[in-house]
Each structure stands twice: as structure tokens, then as C-alpha cells.
Coordinates of C-alpha atoms in Angstrom, one line a residue:
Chain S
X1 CA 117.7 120.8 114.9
X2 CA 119.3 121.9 111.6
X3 CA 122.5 119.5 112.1
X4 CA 120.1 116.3 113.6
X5 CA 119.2 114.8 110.3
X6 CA 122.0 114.9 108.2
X7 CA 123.5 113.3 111.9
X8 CA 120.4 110.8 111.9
X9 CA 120.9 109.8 108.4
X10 CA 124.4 109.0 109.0
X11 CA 123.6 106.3 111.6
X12 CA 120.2 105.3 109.5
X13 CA 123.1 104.6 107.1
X14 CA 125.2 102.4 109.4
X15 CA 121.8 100.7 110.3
X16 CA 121.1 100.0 106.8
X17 CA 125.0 98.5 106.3
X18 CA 124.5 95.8 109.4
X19 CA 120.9 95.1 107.8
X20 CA 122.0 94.5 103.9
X21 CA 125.2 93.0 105.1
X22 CA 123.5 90.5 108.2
X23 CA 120.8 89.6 105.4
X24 CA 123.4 88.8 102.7
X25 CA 125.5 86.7 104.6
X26 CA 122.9 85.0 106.9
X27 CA 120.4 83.8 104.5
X28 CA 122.7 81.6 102.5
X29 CA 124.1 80.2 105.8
X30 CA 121.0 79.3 107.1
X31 CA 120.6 76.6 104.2
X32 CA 123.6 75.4 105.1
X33 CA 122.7 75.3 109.4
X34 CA 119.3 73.8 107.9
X35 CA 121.4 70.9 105.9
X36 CA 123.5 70.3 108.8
X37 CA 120.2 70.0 110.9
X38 CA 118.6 67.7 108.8
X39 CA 121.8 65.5 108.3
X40 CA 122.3 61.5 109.1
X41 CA 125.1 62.2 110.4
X42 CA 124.6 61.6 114.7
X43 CA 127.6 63.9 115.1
X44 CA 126.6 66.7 112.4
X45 CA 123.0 66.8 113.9
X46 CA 123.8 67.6 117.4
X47 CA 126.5 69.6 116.9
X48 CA 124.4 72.1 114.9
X49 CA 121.2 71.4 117.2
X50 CA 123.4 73.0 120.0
X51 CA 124.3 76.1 118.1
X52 CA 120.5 76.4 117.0
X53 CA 120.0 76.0 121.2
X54 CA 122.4 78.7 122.1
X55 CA 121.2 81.2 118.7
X56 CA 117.8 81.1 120.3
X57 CA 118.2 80.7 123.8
X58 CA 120.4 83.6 125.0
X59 CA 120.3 87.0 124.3
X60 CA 121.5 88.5 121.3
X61 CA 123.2 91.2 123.1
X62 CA 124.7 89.0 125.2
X63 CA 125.9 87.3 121.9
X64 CA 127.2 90.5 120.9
X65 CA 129.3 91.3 123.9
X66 CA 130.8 87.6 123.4
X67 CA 131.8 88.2 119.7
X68 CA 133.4 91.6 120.6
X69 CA 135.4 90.7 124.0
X70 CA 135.2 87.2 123.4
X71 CA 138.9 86.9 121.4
X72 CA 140.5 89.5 123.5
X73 CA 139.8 88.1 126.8
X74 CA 140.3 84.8 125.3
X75 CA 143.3 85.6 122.9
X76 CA 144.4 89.2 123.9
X77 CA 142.8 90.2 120.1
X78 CA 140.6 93.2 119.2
X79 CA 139.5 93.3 116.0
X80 CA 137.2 95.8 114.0
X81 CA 133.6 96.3 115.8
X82 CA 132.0 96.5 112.9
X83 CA 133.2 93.3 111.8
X84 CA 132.2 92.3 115.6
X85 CA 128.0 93.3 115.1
X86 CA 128.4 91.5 111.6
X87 CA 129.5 88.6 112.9
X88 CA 127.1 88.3 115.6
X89 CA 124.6 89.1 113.9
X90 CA 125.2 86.5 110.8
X91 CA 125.4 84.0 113.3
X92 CA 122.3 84.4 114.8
X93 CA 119.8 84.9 112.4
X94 CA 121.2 81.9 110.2
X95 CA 120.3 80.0 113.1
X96 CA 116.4 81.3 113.2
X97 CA 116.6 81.2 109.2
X98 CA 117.5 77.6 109.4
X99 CA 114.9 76.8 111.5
X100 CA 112.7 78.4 109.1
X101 CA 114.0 76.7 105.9
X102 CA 113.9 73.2 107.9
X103 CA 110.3 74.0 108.8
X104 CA 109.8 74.7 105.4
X105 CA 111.3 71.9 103.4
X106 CA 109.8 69.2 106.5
X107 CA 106.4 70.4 105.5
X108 CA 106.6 69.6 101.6
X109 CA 104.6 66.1 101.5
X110 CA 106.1 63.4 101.0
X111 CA 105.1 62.9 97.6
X112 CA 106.4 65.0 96.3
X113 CA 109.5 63.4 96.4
X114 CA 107.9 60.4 95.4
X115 CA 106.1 61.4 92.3
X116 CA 109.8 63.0 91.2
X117 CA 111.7 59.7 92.1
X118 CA 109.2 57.8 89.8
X119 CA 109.5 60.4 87.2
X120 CA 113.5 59.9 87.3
X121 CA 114.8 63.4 88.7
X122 CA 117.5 63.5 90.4
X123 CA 117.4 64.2 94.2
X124 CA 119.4 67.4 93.2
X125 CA 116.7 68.1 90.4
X126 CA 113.9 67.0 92.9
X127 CA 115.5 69.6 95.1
X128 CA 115.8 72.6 93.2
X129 CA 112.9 72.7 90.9
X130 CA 110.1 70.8 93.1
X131 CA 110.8 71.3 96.6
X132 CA 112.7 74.8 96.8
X133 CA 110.3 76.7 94.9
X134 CA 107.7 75.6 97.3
X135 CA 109.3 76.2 100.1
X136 CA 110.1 79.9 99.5
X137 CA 106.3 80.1 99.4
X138 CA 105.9 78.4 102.2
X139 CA 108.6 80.7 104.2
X140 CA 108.0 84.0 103.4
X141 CA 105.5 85.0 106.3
X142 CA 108.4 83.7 108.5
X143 CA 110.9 85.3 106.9
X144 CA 108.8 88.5 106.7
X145 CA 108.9 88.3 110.5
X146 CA 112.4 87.7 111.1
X147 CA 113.2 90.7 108.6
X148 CA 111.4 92.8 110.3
X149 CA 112.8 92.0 113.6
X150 CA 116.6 92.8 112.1
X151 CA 115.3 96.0 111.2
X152 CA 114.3 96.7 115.1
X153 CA 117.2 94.6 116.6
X154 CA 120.3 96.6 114.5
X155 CA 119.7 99.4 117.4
X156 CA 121.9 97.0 119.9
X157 CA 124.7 97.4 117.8
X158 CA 125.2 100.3 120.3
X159 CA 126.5 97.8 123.2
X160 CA 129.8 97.3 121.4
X161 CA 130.2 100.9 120.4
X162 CA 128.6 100.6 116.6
X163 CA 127.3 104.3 116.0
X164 CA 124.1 103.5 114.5
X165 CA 120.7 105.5 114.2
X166 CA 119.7 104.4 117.9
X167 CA 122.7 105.5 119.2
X168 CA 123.1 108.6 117.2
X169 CA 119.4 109.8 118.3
X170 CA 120.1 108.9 122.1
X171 CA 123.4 111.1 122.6
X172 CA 121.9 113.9 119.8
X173 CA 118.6 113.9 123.2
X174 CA 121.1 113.9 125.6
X175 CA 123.2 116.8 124.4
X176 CA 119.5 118.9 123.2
X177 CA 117.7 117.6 126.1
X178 CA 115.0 117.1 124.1
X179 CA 113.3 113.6 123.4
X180 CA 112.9 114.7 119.6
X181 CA 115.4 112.9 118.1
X182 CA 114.3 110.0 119.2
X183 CA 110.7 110.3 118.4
X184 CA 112.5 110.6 114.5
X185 CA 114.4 107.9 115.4
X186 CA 111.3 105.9 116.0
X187 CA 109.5 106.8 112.7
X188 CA 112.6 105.8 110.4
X189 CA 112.7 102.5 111.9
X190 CA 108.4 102.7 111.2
X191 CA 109.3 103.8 107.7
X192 CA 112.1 100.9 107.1
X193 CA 110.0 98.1 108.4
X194 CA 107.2 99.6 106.2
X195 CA 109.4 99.0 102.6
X196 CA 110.3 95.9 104.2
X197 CA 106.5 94.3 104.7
X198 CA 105.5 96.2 101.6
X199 CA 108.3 94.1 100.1
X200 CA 107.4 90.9 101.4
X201 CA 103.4 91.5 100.5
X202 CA 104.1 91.7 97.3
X203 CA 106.7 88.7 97.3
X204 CA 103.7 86.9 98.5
X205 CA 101.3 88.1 96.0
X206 CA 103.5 87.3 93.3
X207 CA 103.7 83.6 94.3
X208 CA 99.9 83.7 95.2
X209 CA 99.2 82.0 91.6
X210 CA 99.2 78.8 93.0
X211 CA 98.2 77.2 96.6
Chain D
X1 CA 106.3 38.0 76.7
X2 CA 106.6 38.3 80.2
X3 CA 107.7 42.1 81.4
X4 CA 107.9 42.0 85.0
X5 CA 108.7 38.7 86.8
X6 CA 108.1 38.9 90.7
X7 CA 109.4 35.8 92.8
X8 CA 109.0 35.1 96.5
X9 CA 109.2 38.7 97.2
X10 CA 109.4 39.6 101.1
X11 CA 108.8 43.4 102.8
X12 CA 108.8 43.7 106.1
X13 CA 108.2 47.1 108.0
X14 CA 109.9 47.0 111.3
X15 CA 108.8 43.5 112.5
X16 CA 105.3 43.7 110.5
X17 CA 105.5 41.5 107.4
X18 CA 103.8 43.2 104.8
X19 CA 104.9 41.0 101.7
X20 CA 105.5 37.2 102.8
X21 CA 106.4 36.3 99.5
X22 CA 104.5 37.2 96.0
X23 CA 105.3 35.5 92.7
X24 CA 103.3 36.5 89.5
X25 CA 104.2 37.8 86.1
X26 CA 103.1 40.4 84.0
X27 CA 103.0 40.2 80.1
X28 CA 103.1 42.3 77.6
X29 CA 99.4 44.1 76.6
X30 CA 98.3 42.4 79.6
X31 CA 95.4 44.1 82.2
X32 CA 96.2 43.2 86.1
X33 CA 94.3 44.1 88.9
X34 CA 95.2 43.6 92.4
X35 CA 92.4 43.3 94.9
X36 CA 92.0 43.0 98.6
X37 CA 91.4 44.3 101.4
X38 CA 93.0 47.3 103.2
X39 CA 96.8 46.3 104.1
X40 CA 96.8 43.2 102.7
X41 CA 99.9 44.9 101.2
X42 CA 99.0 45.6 97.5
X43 CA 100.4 49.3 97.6
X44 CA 103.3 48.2 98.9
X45 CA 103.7 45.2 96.1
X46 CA 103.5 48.6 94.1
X47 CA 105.7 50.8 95.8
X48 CA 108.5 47.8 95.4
X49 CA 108.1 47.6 91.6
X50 CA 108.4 51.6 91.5
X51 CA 111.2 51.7 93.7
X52 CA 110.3 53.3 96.3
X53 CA 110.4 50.7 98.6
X54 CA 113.1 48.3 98.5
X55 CA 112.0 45.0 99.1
X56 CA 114.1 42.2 101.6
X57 CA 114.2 39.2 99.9
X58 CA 112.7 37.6 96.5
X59 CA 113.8 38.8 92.7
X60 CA 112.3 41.5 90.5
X61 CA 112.9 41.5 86.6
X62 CA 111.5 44.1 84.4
X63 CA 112.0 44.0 80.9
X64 CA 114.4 41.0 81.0
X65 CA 116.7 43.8 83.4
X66 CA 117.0 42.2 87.3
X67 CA 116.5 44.9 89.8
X68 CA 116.8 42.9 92.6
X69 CA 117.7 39.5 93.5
X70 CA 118.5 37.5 96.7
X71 CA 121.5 36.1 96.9
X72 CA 122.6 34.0 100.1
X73 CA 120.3 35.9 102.3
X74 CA 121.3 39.5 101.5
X75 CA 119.4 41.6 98.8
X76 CA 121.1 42.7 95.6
X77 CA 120.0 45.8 94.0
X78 CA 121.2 46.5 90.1
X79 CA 123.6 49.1 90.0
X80 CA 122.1 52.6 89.8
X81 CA 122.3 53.3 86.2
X82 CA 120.0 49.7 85.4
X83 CA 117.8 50.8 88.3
X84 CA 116.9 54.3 86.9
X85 CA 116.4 52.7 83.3
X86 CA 114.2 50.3 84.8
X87 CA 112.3 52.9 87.0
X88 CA 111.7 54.9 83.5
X89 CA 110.2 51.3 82.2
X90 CA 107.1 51.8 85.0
X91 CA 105.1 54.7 85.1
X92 CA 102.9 55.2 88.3
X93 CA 99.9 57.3 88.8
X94 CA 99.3 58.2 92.8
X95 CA 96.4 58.0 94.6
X96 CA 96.3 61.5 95.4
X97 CA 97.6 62.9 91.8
X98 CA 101.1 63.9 93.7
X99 CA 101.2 66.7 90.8
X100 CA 104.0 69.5 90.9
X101 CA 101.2 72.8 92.2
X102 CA 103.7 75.7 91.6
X103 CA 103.8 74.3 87.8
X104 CA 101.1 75.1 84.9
X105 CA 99.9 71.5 83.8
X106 CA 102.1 71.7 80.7
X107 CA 105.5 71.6 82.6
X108 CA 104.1 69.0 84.9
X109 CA 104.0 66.9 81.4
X110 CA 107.0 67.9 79.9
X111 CA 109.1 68.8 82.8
X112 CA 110.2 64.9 83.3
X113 CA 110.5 64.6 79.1
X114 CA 113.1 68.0 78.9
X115 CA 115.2 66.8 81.9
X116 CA 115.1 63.3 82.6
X117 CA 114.8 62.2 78.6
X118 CA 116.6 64.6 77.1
X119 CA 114.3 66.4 74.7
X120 CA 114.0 69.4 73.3
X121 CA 111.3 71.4 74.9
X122 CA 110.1 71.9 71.3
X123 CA 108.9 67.8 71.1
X124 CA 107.9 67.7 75.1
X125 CA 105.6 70.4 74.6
X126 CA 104.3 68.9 71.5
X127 CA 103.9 65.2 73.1
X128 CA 102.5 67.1 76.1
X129 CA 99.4 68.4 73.7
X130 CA 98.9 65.3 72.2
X131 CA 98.2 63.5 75.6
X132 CA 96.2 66.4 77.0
X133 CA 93.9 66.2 73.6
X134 CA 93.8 62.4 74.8
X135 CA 92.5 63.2 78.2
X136 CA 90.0 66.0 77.1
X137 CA 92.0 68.6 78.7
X138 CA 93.6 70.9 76.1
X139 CA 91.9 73.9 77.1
X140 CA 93.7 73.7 80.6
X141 CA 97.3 73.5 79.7
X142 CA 98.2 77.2 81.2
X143 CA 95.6 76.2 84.3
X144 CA 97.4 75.3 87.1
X145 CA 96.5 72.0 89.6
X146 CA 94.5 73.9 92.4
X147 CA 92.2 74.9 89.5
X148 CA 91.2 71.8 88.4
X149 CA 88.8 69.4 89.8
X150 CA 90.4 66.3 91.8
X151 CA 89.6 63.9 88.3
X152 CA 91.2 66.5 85.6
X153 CA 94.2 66.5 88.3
X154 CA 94.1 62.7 87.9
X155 CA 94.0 62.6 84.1
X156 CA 97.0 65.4 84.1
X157 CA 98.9 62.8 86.4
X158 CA 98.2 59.9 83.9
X159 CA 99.4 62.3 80.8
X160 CA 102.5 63.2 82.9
X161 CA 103.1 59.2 83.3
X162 CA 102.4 58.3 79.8
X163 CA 104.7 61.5 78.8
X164 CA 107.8 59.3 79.6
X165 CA 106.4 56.5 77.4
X166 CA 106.4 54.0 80.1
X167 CA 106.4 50.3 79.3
X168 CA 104.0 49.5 81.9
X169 CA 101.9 51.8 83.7
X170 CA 100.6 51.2 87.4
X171 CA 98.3 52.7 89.2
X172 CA 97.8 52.5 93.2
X173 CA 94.0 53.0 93.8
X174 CA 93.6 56.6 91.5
X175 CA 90.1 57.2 92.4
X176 CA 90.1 56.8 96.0
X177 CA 90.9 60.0 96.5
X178 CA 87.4 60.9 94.1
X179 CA 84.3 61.4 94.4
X180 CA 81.7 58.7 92.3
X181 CA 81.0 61.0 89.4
X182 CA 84.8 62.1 88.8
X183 CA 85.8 57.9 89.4
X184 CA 83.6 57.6 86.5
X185 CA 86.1 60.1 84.5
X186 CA 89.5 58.2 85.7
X187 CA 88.0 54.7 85.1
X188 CA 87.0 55.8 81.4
X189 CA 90.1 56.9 80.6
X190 CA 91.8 54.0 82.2
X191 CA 89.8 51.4 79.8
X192 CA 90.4 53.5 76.7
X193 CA 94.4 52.5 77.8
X194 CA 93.6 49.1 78.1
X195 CA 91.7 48.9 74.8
X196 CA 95.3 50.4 73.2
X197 CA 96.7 47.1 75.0
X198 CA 98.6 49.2 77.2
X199 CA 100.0 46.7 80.0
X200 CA 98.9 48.2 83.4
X201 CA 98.8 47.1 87.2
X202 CA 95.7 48.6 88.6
X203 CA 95.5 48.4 92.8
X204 CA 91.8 49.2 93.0
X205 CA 88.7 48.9 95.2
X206 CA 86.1 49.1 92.5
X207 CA 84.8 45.9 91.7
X208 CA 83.1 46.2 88.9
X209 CA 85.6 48.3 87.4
X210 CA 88.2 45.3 88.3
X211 CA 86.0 43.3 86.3
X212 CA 85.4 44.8 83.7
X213 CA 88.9 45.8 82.5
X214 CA 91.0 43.1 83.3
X215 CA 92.6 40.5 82.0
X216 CA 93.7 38.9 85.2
X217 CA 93.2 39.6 88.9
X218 CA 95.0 39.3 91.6
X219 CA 93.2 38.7 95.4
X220 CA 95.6 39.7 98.1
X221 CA 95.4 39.7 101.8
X222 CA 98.1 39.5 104.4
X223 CA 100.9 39.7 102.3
X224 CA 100.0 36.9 100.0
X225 CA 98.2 36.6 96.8
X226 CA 95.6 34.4 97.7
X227 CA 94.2 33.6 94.6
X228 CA 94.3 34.6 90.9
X229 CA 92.5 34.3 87.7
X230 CA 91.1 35.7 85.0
X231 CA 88.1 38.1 86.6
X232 CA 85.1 35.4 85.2
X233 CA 86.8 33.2 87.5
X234 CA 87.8 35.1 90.4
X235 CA 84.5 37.1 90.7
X236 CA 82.0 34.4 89.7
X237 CA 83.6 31.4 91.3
X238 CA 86.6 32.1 93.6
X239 CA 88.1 29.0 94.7
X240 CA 89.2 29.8 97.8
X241 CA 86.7 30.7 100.7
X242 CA 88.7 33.6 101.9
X243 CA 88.3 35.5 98.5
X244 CA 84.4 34.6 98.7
X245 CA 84.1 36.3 102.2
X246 CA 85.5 39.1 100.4
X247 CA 83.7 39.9 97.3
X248 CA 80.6 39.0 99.3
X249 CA 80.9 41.9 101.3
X250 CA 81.3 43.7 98.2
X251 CA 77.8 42.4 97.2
X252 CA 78.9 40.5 94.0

């Protein structure tokens, strides 16, 4: 019992890296998924509508496994599995992110736009300092969601070998034969999720000046 | 001085004419209202002055600067830097106020002024007071839209218009959107414009108000200005029997 927590906080530490690290890379690229939804472009639409298809419509951990073992089965390569979860990871919440932002910015009415066009912004001025702030209002339940649901899903960073604080409880039960350490487990991913929607609450509350 | 010149102008949507060619100018200090009924296309004459619609075919001039003219079938638009000094010529105030919510109602006035004129936030802010002393609404400048009442939300909309200095300023039906009491509130501050001579296209439903304010109105229907006159005229005796069936029905 002595050694479980300084062994639990290690992999609540690897947990914490794949969340910072999915969130940092993934929310950026889901603007850019979300352009390439919303684009003119036939080619550029469908294209990105498929990855959005396959994001959402497998598994993750299947995604996982394909990222890892993909390359070498394909390519004889093995890289870094930590650079593997990342990966996989990135790629699949900047699909549900994208969803979200197009969600977002489809729901801004129309004249909005309008009254800026008239006014004489620019679309990129229209962009930033009409439609964007209003958005991120818009989004942030969503997003609160999606968050949280990294927080949970990090623990299948276990199916490529990625130590983190779901695999570290498992094997510390196995070898104690006691279900304790994943009953802790349990309650740091309870206590993570709770900074996290205490986070987003008061995201929400500071935008709550205007409706 | 004529400041907008509209000639044979043509809109289609799809295969739905909505303009079948409209000719009329505008002069300077001049009041016009545009009647008619519901899609005889009037907002749309609108939205192609403003620019956001293009039209097919026919010529727009505003302020001696084309913005479109036909030429051997195909439309020609003015090159973009003539189009966005023209579009700063027209101000347009929306039916449903269209303002900016997650901005107090002193950035929706001087947003447009810092960034799309240039000026320092100093002289916005200080152009923004003045109009909201205009409009009886200098106590709300830190207030925010969804705290005002749908006719302050209108008068903040006309401020942020008249911010920009507009050479003409339209207005596509602003008090449908309002109940009778707060239509009172627009239409008052509307006729205090028209006494400064500001030159204004006003697409309205009130009668009365048409009436009352302008110099010259316009009687659309089915894409084409049916008839137009000064309002003694066109409201007492309209020429034309479709524009009686109309105001009839209106009881004038």
C-alpha cells in the first residue's frame, strides 16, 4: 500500500501528458478539419467528410492499434508508442472538435455576416471579432463533453503498451490481489473530470454576460 | 443631384424573377419610400444597392461611382476597392437590428469607425456619444443588446449606421420586427433624420408613416415599380388600379 501511490501518481502523470498534449494539438486542428468541411471545394469536402466518417464510426481503440502496427505491418517501421497514443488520439478528437466548431459557426445567423458586410469588415475581420467570439460561447457545453470524455478515454492507452494510471492500477490489483487500487484509480479520474467541469462552468459563466 | 441611379435592374433567384427591371433615381436630401406588398421584391431592390445581392442585369451608380453595369449580356461589377467605397456610401439598418450581442452598445458604434475608417478609438468613442445622446440612449452605452428593448436595439442599429457617416441611409422594414408602441420610437427618430434632409430609402409597411415622411414613393409588386409619385399623389389618387387595390386594403 505504501509504494501504490507514488506508483499511481506516476501513471496519473502519463495520463495527464496524453491529455495536455491530445488537447493542445487537436483543438487547433479541428479548425482546420472544420474549414476543410465547410470548403467549396467538391474534392476538399469529401475528402475530409470521410475522415470525419471513419473518426466517428470505428472504435478508437481500434484506431489506436492502426496508428501503432499500422506502419510496421505496412512499412516494417516501429516508432515511439507514445508518439503512437498521441497520434491517434489528435486525430480523433480533431475530428469530433471539428464537428463541433462547424456546428458552431453554421448556427451564427446569417446576419450577422450581413450587418458586418454592410459595415465594411473584412470577411477575416467578420471572422475573428463577430463570428469566433460567438461561437466559443456557443461551443463550450460541447466541448465540456468531449473534454471530459479524453479524460475517461486516455485509460486505452494501455492497448499499445502506454503505462498510464489505468494500467498502472490494473497490474498494482493483480500483483495485491486486491481491487483497491483500482477503486483509487477510479476516484482520480472523478477528481480530474471534476477540475475539468469546474473549469468549463466557470468558462461559461464568464461569457454568460451576454445571450 | 442624383446619388443613386438604378436602370433596368434584373434579380432572379433560381428561375423566380424577383426584379424584372427597376429604374428610379434617388437625389440628394431626398425621402423614398418603397411600398408593396409582401415579395413584390422591395428588400431585395435593397439588398442589391447594399451589396449583398448581386443583381443579373441592369446598372447601379452611387455617387457618380458605377457598381454594376451590363455589358453584352454579362454583369460587370466595379473592382473591389470602388465596391467597398461605394458600400461605405449606403448605410442599412435591418429589420431585426442584426446588432453584434457579445459587444457593449459602444463598440457596436465604434467598432466599424476604429477598423473599417481608420480612427482613433479616441474620436469613435466620442462620435459614438454624440449619436447615442441623438437617440436618447446615453445611459445604456455599457448595456449590452439582450438588455435593451427590441426599439432601443433599433435606434443603437441606426447610431451604428450613421457612425460610418453614410451618404444615404436605407432601411428594410425596421419596425416589423416591433411591437406598435416601440414602431412609434423608430418612426420618430426616423422623421427627425428626414427633417436634417438626410437622403434615405425606407422599405416600409406603415402607411401612414410612408406618408407622412416622404418625399416620393415607390409602389412595387412583382418585381416592378408600378407606380410612383410624390405620397399626395400616390395615396390620394393612384393612377393605376393595381396600387388602388392595394392601399384599399390598407383602409386609406
Amino acid at each position: 500500500m505504501r509504494n501504490l501511490l507514488p506508483l499511481l501518481l506516476a501513471g496519473t502523470i502519463t495520463t495527464l501528458k496524453i491529455f495536455v498534449l491530445t488537447l493542445l494539438f487537436s483543438i487547433p486542428l479541428g479548425a482546420l478539419v472544420a474549414r476543410g468541411r465547410m470548403s467549396k471545394n467538391p474534392i476538399v469536402s469529401t475528402v475530409i467528410n470521410i475522415y470525419i466518417m471513419i473518426m466517428r464510426g470505428t472504435p478508437l481503440i481500434l484506431q489506436l492499434l492502426f496508428v501503432y502496427f499500422g506502419p510496421y505491418y505496412l512499412f516494417g517501421a516501429s516508432y515511439d508508442r507514445f508518439t503512437a497514443v498521441i497520434i491517434g488520439f489528435v486525430i480523433n478528437y480533431a475530428a469530433y472538435f471539428a464537428e463541433i466548431y462547424r456546428g458552431g459557426v453554421q448556427s451564427i445567423p446569417i446576419g450577422q455576416w450581413e450587418a458586418s458586410l454592410v459595415l465594411g469588415f473584412s470577411r477575416a475581420h467578420t471572422f475573428t471579432h463577430v463570428i469566433v467570439p460567438q461561437v466559443v460561447k456557443r461551443i463550450i457545453p460541447a466541448m465540456g463533453n468531449e473534454v471530459i470524455t479524453l479524460v475517461k478515454d486516455t485509460a486505452l492507452a494501455q492497448t499499445i503498451g502506454v503505462a498510464e494510471l489505468f494500467r498502472v492500477a490494473q497490474s498494482a490489483s493483480a500483483r495485491q490481489f486486491s481491487t483497491t487500487p483500482i477503486v483509487i484509480a477510479g476516484l482520480f479520474y472523478f477528481i480530474m473530470n471534476g477540475v475539468v467541469s469546474r473549469l468549463f462552468d466557470r468558462f461559461e459563466k464568464k461569457l454568460d454576460y451576454y445571450h | 443631384m442624383s446619388i443613386i441611379t438604378v436602370e433596368n435592374v434584373v434579380k432572379s433567384f433560381d428561375a423566380l424573377g424577383v426584379l424584372r427591371g427597376i429604374s428610379f433615381t434617388l437625389n440628394e436630401g431626398e425621402v423614398l419610400s418603397i411600398i408593396g406588398p409582401s415579395g413584390s421584391g422591395k428588400s431585395t431592390l435593397l439588398r442589391c444597392l447594399t451589396q449583398l445581392e448581386r443583381i443579373d442585369s441592369g446598372r447601379i451608380e452611387v455617387c457618380s461611382m458605377t457598381m454594376a453595369h451590363s455589358t453584352g449580356g454579362t454583369i460587370q461589377y466595379a473592382d473591389a476597392k470602388t465596391l467597398k467605397q461605394i458600400r461605405l456610401k449606403l448605410g442599412l439598418v435591418f429589420q431585426n437590428f442584426n446588432l453584434f450581442p457579445h459587444m457593449s452598445v459602444l463598440r457596436n458604434i465604434t467598432e466599424a469607425q476604429v477598423n473599417v475608417l481608420a480612427k482613433s478609438k479616441g474620436e469613435a468613442v466620442a462620435t459614438a456619444r454624440q449619436l447615442l445622446a441623438k437617440m436618447g440612449l446615453e445611459e445604456k452605452e455599457d448595456a449590452y443588446p439582450c438588455h435593451l428593448s427590441g426599439g432601443q436595439q433599433q435606434r443603437v442599429s441606426i447610431a451604428r449606421a450613421l457612425a460610418l457617416n453614410p451618404t444615404v441611409l436605407c432601411f428594410d422594414e425596421p419596425t416589423s420586427a416591433l411591437d406598435p408602441e416601440l414602431t412609434i420610437e423608430i418612426l420618430k427618430v426616423i422623421k427627425d433624420l428626414a427633417k436634417e434632409k438626410m437622403t434615405m430609402i425606407v422599405v416600409t409597411h406603415e402607411m401612414a408613416f410612408a406618408r407622412d415622411i416622404s418625399d416620393r414613393v415607390i409602389f412595387m409588386d412583382e418585381g416592378l415599380i408600378v407606380e410612383e409619385g410624390p405620397p399626395d399623389v400616390l395615396f390620394n389618387a393612384p393612377a393605376k388600379e393595381r396600387t388602388q387595390r392595394f392601399l384599399s386594403r390598407y383602409g386609406q
